XYZ file of C-alpha atoms in Angstrom:
768
model
C 30.330 -5.976 31.560
C 27.963 -8.838 32.685
C 26.605 -11.132 30.201
C 23.365 -13.418 30.751
C 23.247 -16.791 29.429
C 22.055 -16.424 25.483
C 19.058 -17.626 24.509
C 18.816 -18.830 20.812
C 16.313 -17.477 18.278
C 15.839 -19.768 15.327
C 14.829 -18.341 11.980
C 17.200 -18.166 9.146
C 18.697 -21.115 7.463
C 21.830 -19.114 6.112
C 23.752 -15.708 7.017
C 21.691 -12.901 8.156
C 22.065 -9.765 5.889
C 19.704 -6.981 7.441
C 17.719 -6.214 10.408
C 15.343 -3.502 11.069
C 13.201 -2.541 13.952
C 9.506 -1.029 14.442
C 9.178 2.573 15.124
C 5.820 1.986 16.512
C 5.800 -1.241 18.162
C 8.602 -1.782 20.836
C 10.249 -5.297 20.450
C 9.202 -5.896 16.907
C 12.285 -6.736 14.914
C 12.712 -8.194 11.213
C 15.679 -9.576 9.826
C 16.558 -10.950 6.192
C 19.035 -13.564 5.199
C 20.833 -15.174 2.503
C 18.325 -18.166 2.569
C 16.040 -15.958 0.777
C 13.542 -15.305 3.694
C 12.342 -12.433 5.853
C 11.658 -13.355 9.541
C 9.450 -11.467 12.019
C 10.261 -11.360 15.861
C 8.472 -10.442 18.872
C 11.225 -9.990 21.437
C 8.498 -10.672 24.119
C 8.160 -14.145 22.655
C 10.470 -16.833 22.209
C 11.028 -17.290 18.611
C 10.143 -16.218 15.120
C 6.519 -15.067 14.455
C 6.411 -15.111 10.888
C 8.768 -16.393 7.973
C 8.179 -14.729 4.445
C 9.654 -16.815 1.704
C 10.738 -13.888 -0.512
C 12.695 -16.085 -3.245
C 15.562 -18.302 -4.184
C 18.144 -15.006 -4.040
C 19.417 -13.441 -0.752
C 17.571 -10.743 0.698
C 19.800 -7.758 0.781
C 17.668 -4.840 2.371
C 14.323 -4.265 4.247
C 12.355 -1.336 5.075
C 8.992 -0.696 6.427
C 6.165 1.376 4.944
C 6.352 4.653 6.791
C 2.683 4.738 8.757
C 1.941 1.279 8.187
C 4.319 -1.114 9.393
C 2.231 -4.060 8.600
C 3.698 -3.392 4.995
C 7.211 -4.388 4.425
C 9.551 -3.931 1.295
C 12.160 -6.444 0.924
C 14.953 -6.332 -1.979
C 16.321 -9.524 -3.461
C 18.594 -9.497 -6.667
C 17.504 -6.641 -8.577
C 13.778 -6.774 -7.578
C 11.913 -5.255 -4.861
C 8.784 -6.877 -3.312
C 6.270 -5.555 -0.867
C 4.194 -7.944 1.452
C 1.529 -7.072 3.776
C 1.751 -9.121 7.314
C -1.843 -9.531 7.677
C -2.273 -11.524 4.231
C 0.809 -13.546 5.699
C -1.192 -14.920 8.692
C -3.538 -16.500 6.348
C -0.657 -18.240 4.367
C -0.401 -16.149 1.335
C 3.140 -15.385 0.319
C 2.172 -13.285 -2.672
C 3.769 -9.844 -2.916
C 1.548 -6.895 -3.057
C 3.743 -5.318 -5.715
C 7.048 -5.967 -7.178
C 9.441 -3.593 -8.895
C 12.187 -4.566 -11.023
C 13.669 -1.289 -12.308
C 17.363 -1.915 -11.004
C 19.812 -3.093 -13.363
C 22.045 -4.936 -10.648
C 21.569 -6.038 -7.124
C 19.972 -3.777 -4.834
C 22.047 -2.736 -1.995
C 19.528 -0.890 0.085
C 16.020 0.125 -0.060
C 14.258 2.906 1.765
C 10.662 4.619 2.160
C 10.137 8.351 2.236
C 8.257 9.853 5.367
C 4.989 10.197 3.388
C 5.090 6.484 1.849
C 4.974 7.874 -1.715
C 8.538 7.127 -2.900
C 10.806 4.225 -2.520
C 14.834 4.637 -3.275
C 17.056 1.823 -4.001
C 20.800 2.039 -4.363
C 22.393 -0.872 -6.461
C 25.819 -2.226 -7.772
C 25.747 -0.195 -10.926
C 25.928 3.099 -9.099
C 22.460 4.297 -9.939
C 19.578 5.121 -7.620
C 15.927 4.402 -8.768
C 13.062 6.383 -7.222
C 10.007 4.559 -7.693
C 6.505 6.322 -7.177
C 4.596 4.278 -5.078
C 1.110 5.512 -5.799
C 1.483 5.305 -9.459
C 3.520 2.044 -9.230
C 6.145 3.302 -11.688
C 9.651 4.430 -12.164
C 9.869 8.176 -11.148
C 13.227 9.112 -11.797
C 16.896 7.405 -12.236
C 20.008 9.054 -10.477
C 23.031 8.621 -12.478
C 26.502 9.901 -12.755
C 26.754 10.563 -9.126
C 28.816 7.478 -8.354
C 31.537 5.653 -10.344
C 31.275 2.254 -8.453
C 28.710 0.368 -6.518
C 26.237 2.634 -4.490
C 25.933 0.983 -1.038
C 23.343 3.293 0.789
C 20.733 5.714 0.391
C 18.561 7.762 2.770
C 15.754 10.152 2.111
C 16.375 13.626 3.892
C 13.354 14.138 6.236
C 13.557 18.106 6.251
C 14.145 18.127 2.583
C 11.134 16.214 0.993
C 12.489 16.187 -2.571
C 16.215 15.174 -1.673
C 18.138 12.117 -0.930
C 21.725 11.446 0.017
C 23.783 8.398 -1.318
C 27.071 6.776 -0.201
C 29.182 4.454 -2.307
C 32.379 2.364 -2.885
C 33.966 5.243 -4.940
C 34.388 6.870 -1.380
C 31.822 9.627 -2.152
C 28.943 11.003 -0.445
C 26.419 12.773 -2.758
C 23.292 14.775 -1.980
C 20.611 14.873 -4.978
C 17.344 16.719 -5.876
C 15.640 13.667 -7.241
C 12.814 16.006 -8.404
C 15.320 17.206 -11.098
C 17.262 14.152 -11.175
C 20.672 15.939 -10.610
C 23.126 15.911 -7.790
C 23.598 19.199 -5.590
C 26.830 18.366 -3.824
C 29.569 15.816 -3.709
C 31.874 15.113 -0.927
C 34.963 13.066 -1.728
C 36.840 11.050 1.142
C 39.335 9.700 -1.067
C 42.041 12.525 0.056
C 40.949 12.423 3.650
C 44.062 12.863 5.545
C 42.812 10.804 8.646
C 42.515 7.689 6.237
C 46.344 8.007 5.723
C 47.341 8.417 9.152
C 45.030 6.125 10.893
C 45.443 2.565 12.073
C 43.096 1.317 9.245
C 44.802 1.184 5.678
C 41.287 0.408 3.890
C 39.880 2.864 1.386
C 37.364 5.278 2.747
C 34.469 3.710 1.224
C 31.156 4.717 2.460
C 29.336 1.599 3.774
C 26.395 3.036 5.522
C 24.336 6.403 6.005
C 22.176 7.295 8.793
C 20.053 10.493 9.025
C 17.979 11.552 12.040
C 14.318 11.465 12.030
C 12.419 14.823 12.226
C 11.821 14.462 16.045
C 15.708 14.349 16.492
C 16.632 17.216 14.452
C 15.900 19.842 17.281
C 18.629 18.099 19.337
C 20.995 17.277 16.934
C 20.712 19.637 13.705
C 20.324 18.640 10.268
C 23.065 16.398 10.044
C 24.142 12.772 8.475
C 26.218 10.068 10.043
C 28.515 8.228 7.567
C 30.238 4.652 8.063
C 33.428 4.427 6.329
C 35.744 1.614 5.192
C 38.866 3.271 6.783
C 37.410 2.995 10.370
C 36.007 6.397 10.689
C 32.410 7.699 11.267
C 31.579 11.266 10.254
C 29.091 13.550 11.409
C 28.265 15.820 8.625
C 25.995 19.125 8.681
C 24.225 18.806 5.250
C 23.136 22.265 5.404
C 26.793 23.718 5.705
C 27.811 21.534 3.172
C 25.214 22.528 0.609
C 26.195 26.177 1.093
C 29.585 25.059 0.072
C 30.457 25.559 -3.794
C 32.137 22.595 -5.666
C 33.212 19.343 -4.657
C 34.460 19.037 -1.121
C 37.606 17.185 -0.103
C 38.100 15.003 3.004
C 37.080 15.662 6.691
C 37.642 18.529 9.052
C 39.591 17.585 11.989
C 37.674 16.912 15.152
C 35.636 19.915 16.104
C 32.903 21.057 18.486
C 31.490 23.374 15.865
C 28.195 21.721 14.636
C 28.636 23.775 11.199
C 31.795 21.668 10.471
C 32.222 17.932 10.293
C 33.046 15.724 13.388
C 35.306 12.682 12.723
C 35.100 10.116 15.104
C 38.270 7.843 14.541
C 40.729 5.708 16.472
C 42.148 8.639 18.194
C 38.699 9.165 20.325
C 38.198 5.594 20.834
C 36.773 4.677 17.542
C 37.204 1.757 15.267
C 40.222 0.192 14.004
C 38.941 -1.361 10.853
C 36.173 -0.807 8.305
C 32.906 0.549 9.682
C 29.986 -1.225 8.287
C 26.664 0.437 9.747
C 25.537 3.419 11.778
C 22.029 4.129 13.397
C 20.600 6.665 15.782
C 19.066 5.350 18.980
C 15.167 5.312 19.445
C 15.496 4.079 22.702
C 15.140 6.355 25.777
C 16.127 9.989 24.873
C 15.693 9.499 21.091
C 18.854 10.552 18.972
C 20.955 11.099 22.016
C 23.296 8.207 20.987
C 24.849 7.214 17.578
C 25.756 3.476 17.501
C 28.180 2.102 15.272
C 29.402 -1.440 14.322
C 32.314 -2.653 12.401
C 34.930 -5.507 11.392
C 36.860 -4.957 14.302
C 34.172 -6.759 16.084
C 33.001 -3.987 18.401
C 29.986 -2.063 18.559
C 30.623 1.807 19.728
C 27.980 4.047 21.366
C 28.527 7.828 20.667
C 27.075 10.443 22.827
C 25.905 12.678 19.899
C 24.987 15.571 22.243
C 28.357 15.805 23.565
C 29.918 15.580 19.976
C 28.056 18.428 18.856
C 28.310 20.429 22.277
C 30.615 23.543 21.527
C 31.393 23.440 25.440
C 32.633 19.732 25.299
C 35.992 19.625 27.410
C 37.634 16.662 25.586
C 36.902 14.476 22.606
C 37.327 11.566 25.125
C 33.897 12.306 25.923
C 32.509 11.278 22.768
C 32.518 7.500 23.409
C 29.699 6.354 25.801
C 30.206 2.589 25.861
C 32.153 -0.013 23.974
C 30.771 -3.542 23.309
C 33.391 -6.213 22.242
C 31.693 -9.207 20.291
C 33.372 -12.453 18.683
C 32.381 -11.648 15.473
C 32.406 -8.802 12.925
C 29.132 -6.651 12.717
C 27.087 -6.680 9.432
C 24.053 -4.426 10.382
C 22.715 -3.038 13.344
C 19.464 -1.287 14.304
C 17.705 0.162 17.624
C 14.529 -0.417 19.252
C 12.253 1.675 21.691
C 12.306 -1.327 24.311
C 13.278 -0.167 27.846
C 15.478 -3.360 28.385
C 16.281 -4.648 24.746
C 17.138 -1.968 22.412
C 20.117 -2.421 20.384
C 20.013 -5.343 17.559
C 22.986 -6.472 15.443
C 23.370 -8.944 12.776
C 26.850 -10.628 12.512
C 28.825 -13.500 11.200
C 28.076 -15.944 14.121
C 26.794 -19.379 13.475
C 23.162 -18.808 15.038
C 20.969 -16.224 16.465
C 22.021 -15.403 19.999
C 20.087 -13.249 22.335
C 22.278 -11.869 25.197
C 21.310 -9.306 27.774
C 24.286 -7.220 28.658
C 24.463 -4.990 31.736
C 26.985 -2.398 30.729
C 29.615 -0.827 32.970
C 31.597 2.161 31.615
C 35.307 2.707 31.780
C 36.938 5.113 34.091
C 37.280 7.629 31.275
C 33.644 7.202 30.093
C 30.714 9.196 31.793
C 28.319 7.260 33.816
C 26.119 4.962 32.064
C 22.442 4.976 31.357
C 20.569 4.063 34.470
C 19.726 0.430 34.168
C 20.777 0.324 30.573
C 20.632 -3.097 28.803
C 21.511 -4.110 25.639
C 19.996 -7.084 23.558
C 22.598 -8.533 20.921
C 21.070 -10.466 18.085
C 23.956 -12.014 16.351
C 22.965 -13.694 13.201
C 24.325 -16.187 10.559
C 23.123 -19.910 9.927
C 20.116 -20.794 12.079
C 18.978 -24.137 11.573
C 15.193 -24.594 11.954
C 13.581 -27.902 12.890
C 10.254 -28.275 11.039
C 9.240 -30.877 13.480
C 8.907 -28.901 16.563
C 5.847 -30.186 18.734
C 2.930 -27.802 19.261
C 3.007 -25.850 22.701
C 1.362 -28.189 25.036
C -1.295 -26.029 26.379
C -2.323 -25.130 23.042
C -2.536 -28.906 21.669
C -4.875 -29.538 24.784
C -7.084 -26.715 23.381
C -7.036 -27.766 19.723
C -8.106 -31.289 20.771
C -11.754 -30.133 21.197
C -11.521 -28.669 17.525
C -9.978 -31.397 15.612
C -9.033 -34.947 15.756
C -5.739 -34.898 13.827
C -2.701 -35.958 15.664
C -0.714 -32.964 14.534
C -3.100 -30.110 13.808
C -0.231 -27.742 12.367
C 0.705 -30.250 9.580
C -1.829 -29.326 6.811
C -0.759 -32.400 4.924
C -2.215 -34.507 7.688
C -5.513 -32.631 7.980
C -8.700 -34.344 6.951
C -10.084 -33.060 3.478
C -13.459 -32.944 5.110
C -12.166 -31.176 8.123
C -14.267 -27.726 9.106
C -11.282 -26.331 10.952
C -7.964 -25.018 8.982
C -5.013 -24.498 11.544
C -1.771 -22.536 10.779
C 1.289 -22.474 12.870
C 4.642 -20.788 12.903
C 8.101 -22.700 12.730
C 9.110 -21.753 16.328
C 11.139 -23.715 18.745
C 11.175 -25.595 21.031
C 7.395 -25.424 20.559
C 5.297 -24.182 17.601
C 2.370 -21.968 18.083
C -1.204 -21.604 16.473
C -1.291 -18.163 14.199
C -4.525 -18.857 12.438
C -7.780 -20.454 12.794
C -10.474 -20.945 10.011
C -13.764 -22.471 10.847
C -16.369 -23.521 7.943
C -19.684 -25.097 8.265
C -19.419 -25.355 12.064
C -22.236 -25.664 14.779
C -20.408 -25.345 17.911
C -17.306 -23.898 19.171
C -16.246 -24.761 22.890
C -16.148 -21.576 24.806
C -12.504 -22.122 26.483
C -10.782 -23.332 23.212
C -9.620 -19.596 22.300
C -8.171 -18.641 25.373
C -5.012 -20.828 25.419
C -4.457 -19.464 21.839
C -4.703 -15.719 22.731
C -0.977 -14.960 22.999
C -0.235 -16.294 19.329
C -3.387 -15.955 17.348
C -3.386 -13.429 14.618
C -6.014 -14.546 12.302
C -9.571 -15.933 12.918
C -12.331 -16.513 10.423
C -15.934 -18.047 10.155
C -17.452 -19.386 7.183
C -20.931 -20.504 6.717
C -21.597 -20.945 10.490
C -25.143 -19.811 11.234
C -26.266 -21.450 14.182
C -22.884 -20.647 15.900
C -22.632 -17.989 18.838
C -19.777 -15.557 18.682
C -16.982 -16.577 20.865
C -17.390 -14.657 24.109
C -13.502 -13.345 24.426
C -11.459 -12.889 21.428
C -7.963 -12.320 21.775
C -6.937 -8.630 21.569
C -3.896 -9.837 19.540
C -5.821 -10.562 16.502
C -4.773 -8.573 13.158
C -7.492 -10.260 11.066
C -10.962 -11.231 11.719
C -13.544 -12.554 9.152
C -17.130 -13.624 9.419
C -19.125 -14.859 6.427
C -22.800 -15.792 6.654
C -22.163 -16.783 10.518
C -23.819 -15.739 13.561
C -27.133 -14.970 12.252
C -28.921 -16.197 15.213
C -27.233 -13.751 17.548
C -25.292 -11.401 15.241
C -22.638 -9.161 16.227
C -22.474 -6.051 18.022
C -20.322 -2.843 17.277
C -19.197 -2.798 20.897
C -18.160 -6.349 20.503
C -16.028 -5.540 17.568
C -14.620 -2.543 18.739
C -12.548 -4.568 21.413
C -10.197 -5.726 18.578
C -8.062 -2.636 18.581
C -5.299 -4.305 16.798
C -6.921 -5.439 13.688
C -5.639 -4.489 10.436
C -8.314 -6.679 8.423
C -11.961 -6.946 9.419
C -14.371 -8.593 7.212
C -18.046 -9.071 7.982
C -20.199 -10.412 5.055
C -23.908 -11.315 5.610
C -23.905 -11.232 9.380
C -26.013 -8.975 11.095
C -24.576 -6.024 13.235
C -26.415 -3.977 15.816
C -24.702 -0.874 16.171
C -25.893 2.873 16.049
C -23.335 3.479 13.309
C -20.013 2.477 11.852
C -18.030 4.871 14.075
C -18.800 2.536 17.150
C -16.902 -0.290 15.399
C -13.992 1.756 13.938
C -13.293 3.922 17.109
C -9.872 2.398 18.420
C -9.012 0.456 15.285
C -5.876 2.695 14.410
C -4.065 0.140 12.407
C -7.090 -1.134 10.096
C -6.145 -0.853 6.314
C -8.885 -3.039 5.061
C -12.455 -2.732 6.270
C -15.497 -4.741 4.605
C -19.086 -4.892 6.324
C -21.430 -5.940 3.685
C -25.356 -7.150 3.875
C -25.247 -6.476 7.486
C -28.110 -3.938 8.119
C -25.841 -1.357 9.275
C -27.392 1.587 9.700
C -26.357 5.417 10.596
C -24.163 7.637 8.452
C -20.868 7.718 7.022
C -18.223 8.743 9.671
C -16.793 12.263 9.816
C -13.407 10.880 9.939
C -11.705 7.520 9.215
C -8.318 6.183 10.395
C -5.505 7.199 7.376
C -4.213 3.803 7.398
C -7.366 2.532 5.079
C -6.710 1.219 1.743
C -10.151 -0.744 1.240
C -13.613 0.203 2.177
C -16.633 -1.898 1.328
C -19.906 -0.870 3.185
C -22.100 -2.239 0.429
C -25.788 -3.469 0.798
C -26.532 -1.839 4.172
C -29.042 0.877 5.207
C -26.504 3.847 5.347
C -27.960 7.286 4.853
C -27.021 10.884 4.396
C -24.306 12.487 2.239
C -20.987 11.366 1.158
C -18.737 13.564 3.371
C -15.895 15.271 1.800
C -13.751 14.302 4.677
C -13.647 10.704 3.401
C -11.454 11.986 0.501
C -8.437 12.504 3.263
C -7.923 8.787 3.045
C -4.933 9.431 0.358
C -3.861 5.774 0.183
C -7.408 4.365 -0.396
C -7.531 1.992 -3.706
C -11.216 0.583 -3.481
C -14.238 2.238 -2.242
C -17.718 0.466 -2.501
C -20.974 1.999 -1.092
C -23.398 0.475 -3.332
C -26.939 -0.493 -2.370
C -27.366 2.099 0.473
C -29.640 5.053 0.950
C -27.116 7.802 0.455
C -28.226 10.841 -0.859
C -26.802 14.322 -2.260
C -24.014 15.348 -4.743
C -20.802 13.560 -5.446
C -18.388 15.793 -3.551
C -15.874 17.514 -6.065
C -12.880 16.629 -3.674
C -13.191 12.907 -4.787
C -10.752 13.885 -7.285
C -8.312 13.487 -4.253
C -8.268 9.782 -4.224
C -5.104 9.834 -6.340
C -4.676 5.839 -5.812
C -8.385 4.928 -6.331
C -8.756 1.894 -8.725
C -12.213 0.881 -7.638
C -15.240 3.088 -7.159
C -18.656 1.920 -6.913
C -21.748 4.196 -5.610
C -24.223 2.167 -7.522
C -28.071 2.148 -6.261
C -28.127 5.073 -4.060
C -29.925 8.451 -4.235
C -26.968 10.621 -5.564
C -28.146 13.552 -7.626
C -26.305 16.309 -9.652
C -23.783 15.943 -12.327
C -20.797 13.860 -12.323
C -18.237 16.178 -10.924
C -14.905 17.041 -13.325
C -12.501 15.901 -10.547
C -13.299 12.252 -11.476
C -10.925 12.899 -14.347
C -7.910 13.188 -11.879
C -8.438 9.430 -11.005
C -5.684 8.236 -13.254
C -5.614 4.829 -11.716
C -9.132 4.151 -11.919
C -10.119 0.983 -13.534
C -13.932 0.396 -12.337
C -16.568 2.803 -12.016
C -20.171 2.121 -11.306
C -22.629 4.971 -10.639
C -25.620 3.168 -11.917
C -29.003 3.289 -10.141
C -28.985 6.906 -8.863
C -30.726 10.128 -9.994
C -27.524 11.712 -11.386
C -28.228 14.171 -14.125
C -26.660 16.628 -16.698
C -24.580 15.544 -19.858
C -22.203 12.623 -19.760
C -18.710 13.983 -19.199
C -16.311 13.449 -22.348
C -13.261 12.946 -20.225
C -13.996 9.348 -19.319
C -12.377 8.529 -22.964
C -8.973 10.139 -21.908
C -8.895 7.852 -18.645
C -6.366 5.052 -19.866
C -6.778 2.802 -16.869
C -10.496 2.709 -17.117
C -12.001 -0.712 -17.966
C -15.419 -0.701 -16.503
C -17.937 2.021 -16.577
C -21.570 1.706 -15.518
C -24.040 4.776 -15.800
C -27.176 2.986 -16.473
C -30.680 4.099 -14.793
C -29.890 7.593 -14.140
C -31.207 10.975 -15.768
C -28.478 11.852 -18.045
C -29.469 13.717 -21.309
C -27.479 14.839 -24.592
C -25.475 13.138 -26.928
C -23.278 10.415 -25.693
C -19.685 11.839 -26.141
C -17.753 8.532 -26.967
C -16.672 7.277 -30.103
C -16.554 3.277 -31.102
C -13.178 2.544 -30.462
C -13.560 3.576 -26.830
C -16.687 1.853 -25.962
C -14.962 -1.403 -27.394
C -12.059 -1.022 -25.580
C -13.949 -1.253 -22.339
C -14.657 -4.708 -20.765
C -17.794 -3.437 -19.562
C -20.009 -0.565 -20.748
C -23.618 0.382 -19.726
C -25.789 3.394 -20.313
C -29.403 1.823 -20.399
C -32.118 3.542 -18.598
C -31.297 7.248 -19.452
C -34.424 8.293 -21.364
C -32.735 11.559 -22.245
C -29.645 10.161 -23.693
C -28.824 9.420 -27.400
C -26.152 8.383 -29.554
C -24.630 9.807 -32.835
C -25.328 7.392 -35.608
C -22.371 8.398 -37.856
C -20.076 7.733 -34.673
C -21.664 4.802 -32.811
C -23.167 1.687 -34.515
C -26.636 0.394 -33.541
C -25.024 -3.104 -33.473
C -23.212 -1.865 -30.088
C -26.931 -2.347 -28.517
C -26.210 0.426 -26.122
C -29.950 0.586 -25.012
C -30.448 4.047 -26.000
C -32.230 5.892 -29.019
C -30.173 7.403 -31.689
C -30.207 11.251 -31.816
C -32.064 13.328 -34.617
C -30.464 16.361 -36.307
C -31.222 18.373 -33.049
C -29.416 16.174 -30.710
C -32.708 14.763 -29.246
C -33.640 10.967 -29.081
C -35.659 9.692 -31.635
C -39.080 8.449 -30.287
C -37.859 4.740 -30.500
C -34.739 2.883 -30.950
C -33.901 1.952 -34.723
C -35.534 -1.330 -35.837
C -33.070 -4.301 -36.748
C -33.507 -5.349 -40.203
C -32.956 -8.758 -41.901
C -31.433 -7.343 -45.124
C -27.518 -7.499 -44.684
C -27.370 -3.831 -46.433
C -29.696 -2.003 -44.185
C -27.099 -0.308 -42.015
C -25.409 1.185 -45.204
C -28.575 2.245 -46.497
C -29.423 4.187 -43.098
C -25.693 5.804 -43.201
C -26.293 6.703 -46.864
C -29.540 8.502 -45.940
C -27.682 10.554 -43.136
C -24.854 13.393 -44.106
C -23.317 16.131 -43.138
C -25.649 18.733 -44.718
C -28.352 18.187 -41.878
C -29.101 14.431 -42.078
C -32.414 14.843 -43.763
C -31.986 13.232 -47.283
C -34.348 10.245 -45.973
C -36.985 12.750 -44.707
C -36.999 14.560 -48.266
C -37.599 11.105 -49.862
C -40.358 10.195 -47.473
C -41.691 13.907 -48.278
C -41.417 13.360 -52.265
C -43.355 10.084 -52.155
C -45.994 11.664 -49.844
C -46.646 14.398 -52.418
C -46.763 11.847 -55.297
C -49.145 9.712 -53.675
C -51.244 12.910 -52.779
C -51.192 14.001 -56.312
C -52.392 10.619 -57.765
C -55.121 10.437 -55.269
C -56.579 14.169 -56.435
C -56.158 12.902 -60.179
C -58.212 10.036 -59.623
C -60.858 11.622 -57.536
C -61.017 14.246 -60.267
C -61.444 11.708 -63.108
C -64.129 9.787 -60.925
C -65.899 13.238 -60.304
C -65.712 14.121 -64.212
C -67.030 10.831 -65.238
C -70.093 10.829 -63.050
C -70.646 14.314 -63.883
C -70.570 13.292 -67.652
C -73.151 10.451 -66.964
C -75.222 12.692 -65.086
C -75.348 15.255 -67.851
C -75.934 12.945 -70.337
C -78.857 11.218 -68.481
C -80.439 15.236 -68.046
C -80.270 15.643 -71.647
C -82.189 12.461 -72.661
C -84.802 13.287 -70.045
C -85.117 16.896 -71.584
C -85.709 15.612 -75.048
């Protein structure tokens, strides 16, 4: 075994506790430490890319959000926090979400394959299942472990099941939808434990489960790292078919239906095994990697272990790597040359390339196989590291400060804000923000292209867009800028690695939104507002999107039902466009949607009943359309709803809400619906709804009620309206009219009689 000269990777200030690697981006590794920080490493670069300050307590475990590795979950103490990396590039350390359901310290947190649930194992022995979509505790798994629960994994081929291990020497298979255990395997009476070289108890320290694309090759197995130095390969389906609680392990066997025991007799560990992981490099799943307190890393050939034709158990061990410190955690990476990552109790981060040579008893090695060992403990970081000389020279054209990376030294009136990493020996620029700027040197961005992740422009109307933007950008923002020249869709489409695109009040020349989004497969947040963007809603969006704002453009056509395939969408704003047609009933598929605005369009038809399924909806704006029918009563049952705007439509009938619901809302508007009225026994005129009260037929009165100065006017109005038909007031007015008419007729008759008598008297006198 030949070892290259190690290079130092600085990041943590205390012992490293966990490491994970990206499934989608080779070379991306994330580590956590007892310093309460999380460090992002790109193995193609020298040092740390981002450092996340999670809290004061040690960060014990990490996991990516499946399908969106810009989102990271980190556990510290009894709390789990999630972070979005494209927000970090802007200097924000505020977590997206925070969960505090665990009673004791969390030992491991994992996300399932559909990104719908989080599972966390803690010192109390409990396992908490969190519903990510609803942001609430889904289930607590109790009574499976009598001691610390150290590890938990979802079972990919059984979507509603998890497998856990603990320091009570038990492995438990759970159906978490029912909250009960299906199978318990007890290693405490294992015969291998007493006969081996390691006298430690058979504690379960770590569990590894193959990914779905490994199952065809390996079967439905589980790898278990034990405190007695044994690594077990267990067929979960075979165990579930057995009744009762299983005891111990089978002897080394080539039958996949039984357990495979990898102990010291086949070249295994002589001390506690702390961690196991399946390989993701080259032939995925071919190898099982284990690390332990005996200061070794073992590479096991899984295919040989599970092959019934294997000649000898000695063929199981493919490679043995000896280290100077015990291994705490490990993970594998897809890189061709650097693909094994371990964290150990060494005093610093070490990066060593090892060219592996097999022993005589081992099979030939993988062709040109190299391993990167990252040994983690106390990493001292110098905050005074200078800026990369090439980048410093480029930045001199943008700012006059001596240290552009030091925000404390930046001029408060400077139009440029610069953020840098803490790498050593040289720091690098990660974020640039320009405000009220008039010029940008054409060559200023080129030296920054290797490290720049975030770029923003605010109020730079006369500025021309940079000719060449770094393709490494993950966040690009332009507000009230480039008005003379605008932006083209082709120009933006080159930014294929973006996760956040925000364009406001900047004209965009493109035939449609699809031109911009075509290759942005990692986009999660999209804002293009007030940009005169034409065209129709695309037939399909990239599934990672959680935020869409296309307001105040000239989009036309209907709202395609395919948009509802964005199951992670939380905010959708399509207001102030020319969209038409009916709102699709599939809109109820937005189970995570919190904000929906379709205002100021030409939508027609009724409000679909599926809107009632949007349990997390807080803001709904449908104003300024041509919607008709009655206002649905299900709105009053939507507990999360805080703002509801139905103004300026063609709704008719009686408003189906009571006063307590209306007062609960922060904003409520129904003006501009001439056929809509309210029930005066349910809603008071003081609410000033802007619609007329209903008559006894449920139709709007000709004019809204007039406010009277008399304080008792409302009471008199309510007294004149009863449950027998609501026409007492009308009867009173009718009686008054009859009396007036009778009096008028009587007076007229009296006048006629008097005139008649006078004329009769005159006639009598004249006749004499």
